[in-house]
Coordinates of C-alpha atoms in Angstrom, one line a residue:
X704 CA -79.8 11.2 58.7
X705 CA -77.9 11.5 61.9
X706 CA -74.5 13.2 61.6
X707 CA -71.4 11.1 62.0
X708 CA -68.8 12.6 64.4
X709 CA -65.0 12.2 64.5
X710 CA -64.0 11.0 68.1
X711 CA -60.8 11.5 69.8
X712 CA -59.3 9.5 72.5
X713 CA -56.2 9.9 74.8
X714 CA -53.1 8.4 73.3
X715 CA -49.9 7.5 75.3
X716 CA -46.6 5.9 75.0
X717 CA -45.2 4.5 78.2
X718 CA -42.9 1.9 79.8
X719 CA -43.9 -1.6 79.8
X720 CA -40.8 -3.8 80.6
X721 CA -43.0 -6.8 81.2
X722 CA -44.2 -7.0 77.7
X723 CA -41.5 -5.6 75.6
X724 CA -41.6 -3.1 72.8
X725 CA -44.0 -3.3 70.0
X726 CA -47.2 -3.7 72.2
X727 CA -50.2 -1.5 71.8
X728 CA -53.8 -1.4 72.8
X729 CA -57.1 0.3 71.7
X730 CA -60.3 -0.5 69.8
X731 CA -60.2 -2.4 66.6
X732 CA -63.9 -1.6 66.3
X733 CA -66.8 0.1 68.4
X734 CA -70.4 -0.3 68.6
X735 CA -71.0 3.2 67.1
X736 CA -72.2 3.9 63.5
X737 CA -69.2 4.2 61.2
X738 CA -68.8 6.5 58.2
X739 CA -70.3 3.8 55.9
X740 CA -73.5 3.7 58.0
X741 CA -72.8 0.3 59.3
X742 CA -73.4 -0.6 63.0
X743 CA -71.5 -3.8 64.6
X744 CA -73.8 -5.1 67.4
X745 CA -72.2 -6.5 70.6
X746 CA -71.9 -10.3 70.2
X747 CA -71.2 -10.1 66.6
X748 CA -67.5 -11.2 67.2
X749 CA -68.5 -14.0 69.8
X750 CA -68.4 -17.0 67.7
X751 CA -65.6 -16.1 65.7
X752 CA -63.3 -15.3 68.6
X753 CA -64.4 -18.7 70.1
X754 CA -64.0 -20.7 67.2
X755 CA -60.9 -19.2 65.4
X756 CA -58.9 -17.5 68.1
X757 CA -59.3 -19.7 71.1
X758 CA -61.9 -17.5 72.9
X759 CA -59.1 -15.0 73.9
X760 CA -58.7 -13.3 70.5
X761 CA -55.1 -14.1 70.5
X762 CA -53.3 -14.6 67.0
X763 CA -55.5 -12.2 64.8
X764 CA -53.1 -11.1 62.0
X765 CA -52.2 -7.3 62.0
X766 CA -51.8 -5.9 58.5
X767 CA -50.5 -2.5 57.4
X768 CA -53.6 -0.8 55.7
X769 CA -55.3 -4.0 54.5
X770 CA -52.6 -4.5 52.2
X771 CA -52.3 -8.3 51.3
X772 CA -50.0 -7.9 48.4
X773 CA -46.9 -8.8 50.3
X774 CA -46.1 -11.0 53.2
X775 CA -44.0 -8.1 54.5
X776 CA -47.3 -6.2 55.2
X777 CA -48.2 -8.7 57.8
X778 CA -46.5 -6.7 60.7
X779 CA -47.8 -8.4 63.9
X780 CA -50.5 -10.4 65.7
X781 CA -53.0 -9.8 68.6
X782 CA -52.2 -10.8 72.1
X783 CA -56.1 -10.5 73.0
X784 CA -59.2 -9.2 71.5
X785 CA -62.4 -9.1 73.7
X786 CA -65.9 -7.6 73.4
X787 CA -66.5 -5.0 76.1
X788 CA -69.3 -2.2 76.4
X789 CA -67.5 0.0 74.0
X790 CA -66.4 -2.3 71.4
X791 CA -63.8 -4.9 70.4
X792 CA -60.9 -4.1 72.9
X793 CA -57.7 -5.1 71.3
X794 CA -54.1 -5.7 72.3
X795 CA -51.6 -6.3 69.8
X796 CA -47.8 -6.7 69.3
X797 CA -45.9 -5.6 66.2
X798 CA -42.9 -7.6 64.9
X799 CA -40.3 -4.7 65.3
X800 CA -37.5 -7.0 64.1
X801 CA -38.8 -6.3 60.6
X802 CA -38.5 -3.1 58.9
X803 CA -42.1 -2.8 58.2
X804 CA -43.1 -3.6 61.9
X805 CA -40.6 -1.2 63.2
X806 CA -41.6 1.6 61.0
X807 CA -45.4 1.0 62.0
X808 CA -44.4 0.9 65.6
X809 CA -42.5 4.3 65.2
X810 CA -45.7 5.8 63.4
X811 CA -47.8 4.8 66.5
X812 CA -45.3 6.2 69.0
X813 CA -45.4 9.5 67.3
X814 CA -49.1 9.6 66.8
X815 CA -48.9 9.9 62.9
X816 CA -51.1 6.7 62.8
X817 CA -53.6 6.0 65.5
X818 CA -56.5 4.1 64.1
X819 CA -57.4 0.6 63.3
X820 CA -59.8 -1.1 60.8
X821 CA -61.1 -4.7 60.4
X822 CA -61.2 -7.2 57.5
X823 CA -64.0 -9.4 57.7
X824 CA -67.1 -11.0 56.1
X825 CA -70.5 -10.1 57.4
X826 CA -72.5 -13.4 58.0
X827 CA -75.6 -12.0 59.6
X828 CA -77.0 -8.4 58.8
X829 CA -80.3 -6.5 59.0
X830 CA -81.5 -3.1 57.7
X831 CA -82.7 -0.8 60.7
X832 CA -84.5 2.3 59.9
X833 CA -83.5 5.4 62.0
X834 CA -86.1 6.8 64.4
X835 CA -88.3 9.2 62.6
X836 CA -87.0 7.9 59.2
X837 CA -88.0 10.2 56.2
X838 CA -87.3 7.5 53.7
X839 CA -86.8 4.0 53.2
X840 CA -82.9 4.4 53.1
X841 CA -82.9 6.7 56.2
X842 CA -81.3 3.9 58.3
X843 CA -78.3 1.8 58.6
X844 CA -77.2 -1.8 58.2
X845 CA -76.7 -3.8 61.4
X846 CA -73.9 -6.4 61.4
X847 CA -75.0 -9.2 64.0
X848 CA -72.4 -11.9 63.1
X849 CA -69.2 -11.8 61.3
X850 CA -66.0 -13.8 60.6
X851 CA -63.0 -11.6 61.3
X852 CA -59.9 -12.2 59.2
X853 CA -57.4 -9.3 60.4
X854 CA -57.1 -6.0 61.9
X855 CA -55.0 -3.2 60.2
X856 CA -53.4 -0.1 61.3
X857 CA -54.7 2.6 59.1
X858 CA -54.4 6.3 58.5
X859 CA -58.3 6.7 57.9
X860 CA -60.9 4.4 59.4
X861 CA -64.3 4.2 58.5
X862 CA -65.2 3.6 62.3
X863 CA -63.6 6.8 63.8
X864 CA -63.7 5.4 67.2
X865 CA -61.4 2.5 66.3
X866 CA -58.4 4.1 67.9
X867 CA -55.1 3.1 69.2
X868 CA -55.2 4.3 73.0
X869 CA -51.9 3.3 74.2
X870 CA -48.3 2.3 72.8
X871 CA -46.0 0.5 75.1
X872 CA -42.2 1.0 75.0
X873 CA -39.3 -0.4 77.1
X874 CA -37.8 3.1 77.4
X875 CA -39.4 4.7 80.5
X876 CA -38.6 8.2 79.0
X877 CA -40.8 7.7 76.0
X878 CA -44.2 9.3 76.9
X879 CA -46.0 11.1 74.3
X880 CA -49.6 12.5 73.8
X881 CA -51.1 11.8 70.3
X882 CA -52.0 15.0 68.4
X883 CA -53.5 15.8 65.1
X884 CA -52.1 18.8 63.4
X885 CA -54.5 21.6 62.6
X886 CA -54.0 21.2 58.8
X887 CA -54.7 17.5 59.0
X888 CA -57.6 18.0 61.3
X889 CA -59.1 20.5 58.8
X890 CA -58.7 18.0 56.0
X891 CA -60.4 15.3 57.9
X892 CA -63.4 17.4 58.9
X893 CA -63.8 18.8 55.4
X894 CA -63.8 15.1 54.1
X895 CA -66.3 14.1 56.8
X896 CA -68.6 16.8 55.8
X897 CA -68.4 15.9 52.1
X898 CA -69.2 12.4 52.8
X899 CA -72.2 13.6 54.8
X900 CA -73.4 15.6 51.8
X901 CA -73.0 12.6 49.6
X902 CA -75.1 10.2 51.8
X903 CA -77.8 13.0 52.3
X904 CA -77.9 13.3 48.4
X905 CA -78.5 9.5 48.3
X906 CA -81.2 9.5 50.9
X907 CA -83.1 12.6 49.5
X908 CA -84.1 10.6 46.3
X909 CA -85.9 7.7 48.3
X910 CA -89.0 8.1 46.3
X911 CA -87.2 7.0 43.3
X912 CA -85.2 4.3 45.0
X913 CA -85.9 0.6 43.6
X914 CA -86.9 -2.1 46.0
X915 CA -84.7 -5.0 44.7
X916 CA -81.6 -5.9 46.6
X917 CA -79.2 -5.5 43.5
X918 CA -80.1 -1.7 43.3
X919 CA -79.5 -1.3 47.1
X920 CA -76.2 -3.1 46.6
X921 CA -75.3 -0.6 44.0
X922 CA -76.0 2.4 46.2
X923 CA -73.8 0.9 48.9
X924 CA -71.1 0.4 46.5
X925 CA -71.3 3.9 45.3
X926 CA -71.0 5.1 49.0
X927 CA -67.9 2.9 49.4
X928 CA -66.3 4.5 46.1
X929 CA -67.1 8.1 47.3
X930 CA -65.6 7.4 50.6
X931 CA -62.5 5.8 49.0
X932 CA -61.9 8.8 46.8
X933 CA -62.2 11.2 50.0
X934 CA -59.8 9.0 51.9
X935 CA -57.4 9.1 49.1
X936 CA -57.6 12.9 48.9
X937 CA -56.5 13.3 52.4
X938 CA -53.6 10.6 51.8
X939 CA -55.1 7.9 53.8
X940 CA -55.9 4.4 53.6
X941 CA -59.2 3.3 52.2
X942 CA -61.7 1.1 54.2
X943 CA -63.0 -1.0 51.4
X944 CA -62.1 -4.1 53.1
X945 CA -64.3 -3.4 56.2
X946 CA -65.4 -2.5 56.1
X947 CA -63.9 0.4 58.4

């Protein structure tokens, strides 16, 4: 199985008097394989963006950490979302008049939070074996069409390329590079390595794997549960709704 990597992207906070405070840009999702061995392919969002969000991707709800338990966790909406060569390019605006939206905005500006995750239903999928696969489960799920419901700001995303790349502020003095402390980086790398071992162990037993779809679903559920446990251990959001 190919190793997943944790990607890092530049992060800036800078003046944007034309759009006001609370605006940020980045990628809600990329075309790279995520930590759940899912790959969203280009075009998967096309119908949903056209049918549900006017073709521009404006109006997609932004939640905190996929938490739908309270309306207070609905902290903003998208200004635009479009597919490009990298993934789903996303511009959002947080409701900084609410305490929750303001707090999330402060987390973005400081760099404490810098990733996104999507909440969706997969409508068309396929199982794709990796090149030189050594077993029937040496591959990934390809998501070819989906219905997107929301984008969340999260502390740990399944798709590690789904990063906030820029946060805009009206204060021209506010400009800050996003950084990860060495302690947190060590935790993330350890969690990533542990997840890799879990997935290798699952794939290593391919001769004993059953063929029916229910068993395959059970294996995917096990992967999700293990990732959730790892994410919780480093104090993060889980990605069970992506999912990230």
